Structure formats: C-alpha cells, structure tokens
Amino acid sequence: MSLKKSIVLIIIILLIDQISKIYIKTNFMLHESVDVFSWFKIYFIENDGMAWGTKISDFVSFISDRTAKVALTLFRVVAIFGIGYWLYDATKKQSPKVLIWAIALIFAGALGNIIDSVLYGVLFDDSINQVATFLPETGGYDALLHGRVVDMLYFPLFEIDLPEWFPFYGGKRFNFFEPVFNIADMAISTGFIMLIVFNKKAFSKKDI
C-alpha cells in the first residue's frame, strides 16, 4: 500500500468523522438522543479527557483540569507527528499492507480527535440547553486547545440486573455496551485490533 493510498484513506476517514461531528454539534443539544434501533442510538455527549472521559487530573491531583487539558492536547499533537513518521517509514520500506492500513487508521482517528481538542472550543459556542452555532459572532465556548471531543455513537445492546453475589457490581444494573464514541475512535480501535490480531504478519522479521 503506497503513501498516496494511505493519505486518501486518512482523508476519507477524516471527512466522515468531521462531517458527522459538525452535523451533531449543529443539530443536537448536549445529551440529546435519537433511537435508530433498540440497540443503537445517536446520543450527543462531549469528552474533554482521555478514553472513557478520564482526565490527567484524576491521577495527578496537583494539576488543574485546564492545565491537564492543554498538556493532553499538546501530547496528542506531538504523538500525531510520531505516528505520521511511522506511516511514512512503513510505506517507504514497503511493509506489509496490514501494518500500513493499521497505522493509517490510527493516524486518521487520532487526527480527527485532535481537531476537536484544538479547534472546537473556538469554532462553536456551547451545546448546553441549545444547539451550537458554527463560528458564532459572540465567540466559541472556550479557548484554543480547550475544545471537547464530540461523541455520538451509542450501542446499549442489553441491560441486566446483576445478582448481589456478583463481584464488584453485584446488585447494580449493568449496561452493555455503555461507552459512547465517534468515527475517529472506531478508526483508532480498528487499527489497534489489526495490530494485535495480525501481529506476526504486520511485524514480520524483514520489517524489524
């Protein structure tokens, strides 16, 4: 797989990701949802942390949420350059297609969420109790690097009441699958799954 084809794949994923996020942001209020099927909903939430809404400040108490947010965003920006070089190097060495596909997916997903984190704070106003406006005259909901990632894909496949004897979650209602995510998250997850499942093929000895 050539670098040009990788770039085309990245652009396609970015377009789908950003178009879906902009549509949700400009047509839904925060926490508004639409049932597509009983097991699939469009549910608009925003995430200003890491995976599953985790924040750096949850682990490092002396760092404020805003400082942690900037640190996380800058780390993502630096990381995307590393992933980009990895993709360039893999295509230059004519590495296995599965490796190049995986890196391209991870790169596209990471870049998609970086766009939210870096720019959405200044491009949109708030979504709380209102539908956000793109490029509002009164300014965005926050500063550069303080944007929140838009998530909307929710698959509550089933819910069950766990018995009291069940470890840790006994007596509670369990929702599977609870996380809400976006197209960029799907691309990142797919890329990592490909690296795990096709590990031997992706990292053959000739490419090490």
Tab-separated table of C-alpha atoms in Angstrom:
chain	number	residue	atom	x	y	z
A	1	MET	CA	0.000	0.000	0.000
A	2	SER	CA	1.516	3.307	-1.084
A	3	LEU	CA	1.704	6.536	0.899
A	4	LYS	CA	-0.732	8.194	-1.537
A	5	LYS	CA	-3.344	5.499	-0.951
A	6	SER	CA	-2.791	5.838	2.797
A	7	ILE	CA	-3.387	9.580	2.572
A	8	VAL	CA	-6.601	9.007	0.595
A	9	LEU	CA	-7.827	6.613	3.313
A	10	ILE	CA	-6.949	9.144	6.019
A	11	ILE	CA	-8.777	11.954	4.205
A	12	ILE	CA	-11.909	9.798	3.737
A	13	ILE	CA	-11.996	8.885	7.454
A	14	LEU	CA	-11.363	12.495	8.480
A	15	LEU	CA	-14.175	13.757	6.268
A	16	ILE	CA	-16.666	11.205	7.616
A	17	ASP	CA	-15.557	11.899	11.175
A	18	GLN	CA	-15.680	15.684	10.960
A	19	ILE	CA	-18.891	15.870	8.925
A	20	SER	CA	-20.656	13.626	11.450
A	21	LYS	CA	-19.340	15.689	14.387
A	22	ILE	CA	-20.249	19.039	12.836
A	23	TYR	CA	-23.730	17.730	12.000
A	24	ILE	CA	-24.283	16.511	15.565
A	25	LYS	CA	-22.847	19.688	17.067
A	26	THR	CA	-25.074	21.944	14.952
A	27	ASN	CA	-28.274	19.864	15.195
A	28	PHE	CA	-28.292	18.368	18.711
A	29	MET	CA	-28.229	19.806	22.207
A	30	LEU	CA	-25.869	18.155	24.664
A	31	HIS	CA	-27.292	14.803	25.884
A	32	GLU	CA	-29.990	14.796	23.213
A	33	SER	CA	-30.506	11.397	21.624
A	34	VAL	CA	-32.322	9.692	18.757
A	35	ASP	CA	-33.179	5.982	18.702
A	36	VAL	CA	-32.067	4.379	15.442
A	37	PHE	CA	-32.716	0.838	16.667
A	38	SER	CA	-33.418	-0.535	20.128
A	39	TRP	CA	-29.718	-1.390	20.381
A	40	PHE	CA	-28.275	1.695	18.642
A	41	LYS	CA	-28.740	5.371	19.455
A	42	ILE	CA	-27.302	8.675	18.313
A	43	TYR	CA	-26.504	10.211	21.691
A	44	PHE	CA	-24.586	13.501	21.810
A	45	ILE	CA	-22.011	13.901	24.544
A	46	GLU	CA	-18.703	15.753	24.753
A	47	ASN	CA	-15.493	14.380	26.197
A	48	ASP	CA	-12.699	16.676	27.377
A	49	GLY	CA	-10.462	13.944	28.701
A	50	MET	CA	-8.809	10.730	27.641
A	51	ALA	CA	-10.502	7.419	26.891
A	52	TRP	CA	-13.843	6.894	28.669
A	53	GLY	CA	-13.766	10.522	29.871
A	54	THR	CA	-10.732	10.029	32.120
A	55	LYS	CA	-8.685	13.131	32.926
A	56	ILE	CA	-4.983	13.508	33.742
A	57	SER	CA	-6.023	15.441	36.841
A	58	ASP	CA	-7.818	12.299	38.075
A	59	PHE	CA	-4.380	10.743	38.612
A	60	VAL	CA	-2.236	13.840	39.264
A	61	SER	CA	-4.190	15.885	41.795
A	62	PHE	CA	-1.915	18.941	41.843
A	63	ILE	CA	-2.605	19.701	38.161
A	64	SER	CA	-5.738	21.711	37.373
A	65	ASP	CA	-8.230	20.400	34.827
A	66	ARG	CA	-7.387	23.196	32.379
A	67	THR	CA	-3.627	22.643	32.634
A	68	ALA	CA	-4.138	18.907	32.243
A	69	LYS	CA	-6.356	19.518	29.205
A	70	VAL	CA	-3.666	21.605	27.459
A	71	ALA	CA	-0.991	19.031	28.356
A	72	LEU	CA	-3.100	16.208	26.936
A	73	THR	CA	-3.857	18.116	23.729
A	74	LEU	CA	-0.199	19.012	23.198
A	75	PHE	CA	0.794	15.397	23.844
A	76	ARG	CA	-1.684	14.286	21.178
A	77	VAL	CA	-0.255	16.811	18.715
A	78	VAL	CA	3.291	15.553	19.325
A	79	ALA	CA	2.128	11.934	19.104
A	80	ILE	CA	0.459	12.501	15.739
A	81	PHE	CA	3.798	13.572	14.263
A	82	GLY	CA	5.328	10.341	15.553
A	83	ILE	CA	2.527	8.258	14.062
A	84	GLY	CA	2.847	10.178	10.796
A	85	TYR	CA	6.554	9.395	10.586
A	86	TRP	CA	5.825	5.750	11.391
A	87	LEU	CA	3.384	5.652	8.475
A	88	TYR	CA	5.877	7.327	6.130
A	89	ASP	CA	8.635	4.934	7.182
A	90	ALA	CA	6.383	1.867	6.813
A	91	THR	CA	5.352	2.813	3.275
A	92	LYS	CA	8.927	3.662	2.322
A	93	LYS	CA	10.086	0.228	3.497
A	94	GLN	CA	7.121	-1.421	1.731
A	95	SER	CA	5.967	-3.008	4.983
A	96	PRO	CA	3.012	-5.435	4.967
A	97	LYS	CA	-0.277	-3.874	3.910
A	98	VAL	CA	-1.932	-4.790	7.194
A	99	LEU	CA	0.631	-2.713	9.100
A	100	ILE	CA	0.204	0.301	6.826
A	101	TRP	CA	-3.601	0.046	6.988
A	102	ALA	CA	-3.459	-0.125	10.790
A	103	ILE	CA	-1.132	2.879	11.113
A	104	ALA	CA	-3.237	4.902	8.669
A	105	LEU	CA	-6.405	4.144	10.650
A	106	ILE	CA	-4.763	5.092	13.952
A	107	PHE	CA	-3.351	8.288	12.416
A	108	ALA	CA	-6.717	9.312	10.945
A	109	GLY	CA	-8.560	8.645	14.198
A	110	ALA	CA	-6.019	10.453	16.333
A	111	LEU	CA	-6.017	13.459	13.995
A	112	GLY	CA	-9.813	13.547	13.957
A	113	ASN	CA	-9.994	13.856	17.742
A	114	ILE	CA	-7.107	16.342	17.817
A	115	ILE	CA	-9.087	18.667	15.552
A	116	ASP	CA	-11.875	18.682	18.152
A	117	SER	CA	-9.497	19.276	21.055
A	118	VAL	CA	-7.559	22.054	19.354
A	119	LEU	CA	-10.236	23.922	17.385
A	120	TYR	CA	-13.793	23.157	18.509
A	121	GLY	CA	-13.589	25.477	21.521
A	122	VAL	CA	-13.206	28.477	19.220
A	123	LEU	CA	-15.294	27.217	16.278
A	124	PHE	CA	-18.541	26.535	18.188
A	125	ASP	CA	-20.487	28.010	21.061
A	126	ASP	CA	-21.788	25.817	23.877
A	127	SER	CA	-24.269	22.961	23.399
A	128	ILE	CA	-25.815	23.117	26.864
A	129	ASN	CA	-29.580	23.732	26.531
A	130	GLN	CA	-29.076	24.911	22.957
A	131	VAL	CA	-27.913	23.784	19.537
A	132	ALA	CA	-24.411	25.117	18.916
A	133	THR	CA	-23.602	27.599	16.167
A	134	PHE	CA	-20.597	27.257	13.880
A	135	LEU	CA	-18.368	30.370	14.064
A	136	PRO	CA	-20.669	32.281	16.450
A	137	GLU	CA	-20.393	36.072	16.495
A	138	THR	CA	-20.035	36.053	20.273
A	139	GLY	CA	-17.079	33.665	20.138
A	140	GLY	CA	-16.605	29.990	20.959
A	141	TYR	CA	-17.251	28.188	24.224
A	142	ASP	CA	-13.561	28.075	25.183
A	143	ALA	CA	-10.026	28.917	24.119
A	144	LEU	CA	-7.731	27.254	21.597
A	145	LEU	CA	-6.545	23.803	22.819
A	146	HIS	CA	-9.541	23.562	25.157
A	147	GLY	CA	-12.073	22.014	22.780
A	148	ARG	CA	-14.104	18.968	23.742
A	149	VAL	CA	-14.308	15.832	21.602
A	150	VAL	CA	-17.750	15.143	20.146
A	151	ASP	CA	-19.075	11.591	20.660
A	152	MET	CA	-22.379	10.265	19.365
A	153	LEU	CA	-22.373	6.510	18.657
A	154	TYR	CA	-24.049	4.570	21.453
A	155	PHE	CA	-24.797	0.837	21.426
A	156	PRO	CA	-26.775	-0.181	24.538
A	157	LEU	CA	-27.058	-3.780	23.350
A	158	PHE	CA	-28.706	-5.018	26.534
A	159	GLU	CA	-29.177	-4.282	30.236
A	160	ILE	CA	-29.335	-6.758	33.094
A	161	ASP	CA	-29.680	-6.556	36.867
A	162	LEU	CA	-26.642	-8.300	38.308
A	163	PRO	CA	-27.182	-10.613	41.296
A	164	GLU	CA	-25.958	-9.496	44.708
A	165	TRP	CA	-23.197	-12.141	44.749
A	166	PHE	CA	-21.621	-10.812	41.534
A	167	PRO	CA	-18.122	-9.365	42.260
A	168	PHE	CA	-17.780	-5.541	42.400
A	169	TYR	CA	-21.056	-4.773	40.567
A	170	GLY	CA	-23.448	-7.014	42.486
A	171	GLY	CA	-26.961	-5.614	42.815
A	172	LYS	CA	-26.386	-2.978	40.151
A	173	ARG	CA	-27.854	-2.615	36.674
A	174	PHE	CA	-25.277	-3.436	34.000
A	175	ASN	CA	-25.454	-1.806	30.588
A	176	PHE	CA	-23.592	-3.450	27.702
A	177	PHE	CA	-22.151	-1.638	25.728
A	178	GLU	CA	-22.022	1.647	27.705
A	179	PRO	CA	-19.248	3.825	26.170
A	180	VAL	CA	-20.242	6.498	23.632
A	181	PHE	CA	-17.725	7.050	20.844
A	182	ASN	CA	-17.199	8.525	17.364
A	183	ILE	CA	-15.830	7.581	13.936
A	184	ALA	CA	-12.302	8.603	14.937
A	185	ASP	CA	-12.444	6.276	17.962
A	186	MET	CA	-13.605	3.454	15.692
A	187	ALA	CA	-10.644	4.021	13.375
A	188	ILE	CA	-8.165	4.000	16.264
A	189	SER	CA	-9.685	0.859	17.800
A	190	THR	CA	-9.774	-0.946	14.442
A	191	GLY	CA	-6.122	-0.070	13.831
A	192	PHE	CA	-5.026	-1.408	17.210
A	193	ILE	CA	-7.125	-4.568	16.822
A	194	MET	CA	-5.476	-5.200	13.445
A	195	LEU	CA	-2.036	-4.857	15.038
A	196	ILE	CA	-2.966	-7.332	17.766
A	197	VAL	CA	-4.785	-9.909	15.621
A	198	PHE	CA	-2.327	-9.775	12.701
A	199	ASN	CA	0.750	-9.110	14.822
A	200	LYS	CA	3.007	-11.684	13.177
A	201	LYS	CA	2.051	-10.601	9.682
A	202	ALA	CA	2.292	-6.878	10.460
A	203	PHE	CA	5.687	-7.123	12.154
A	204	SER	CA	7.414	-9.755	10.068
A	205	LYS	CA	11.143	-10.204	10.626
A	206	LYS	CA	12.118	-8.453	7.425
A	207	ASP	CA	10.499	-5.235	8.753
A	208	ILE	CA	12.157	-5.257	12.194
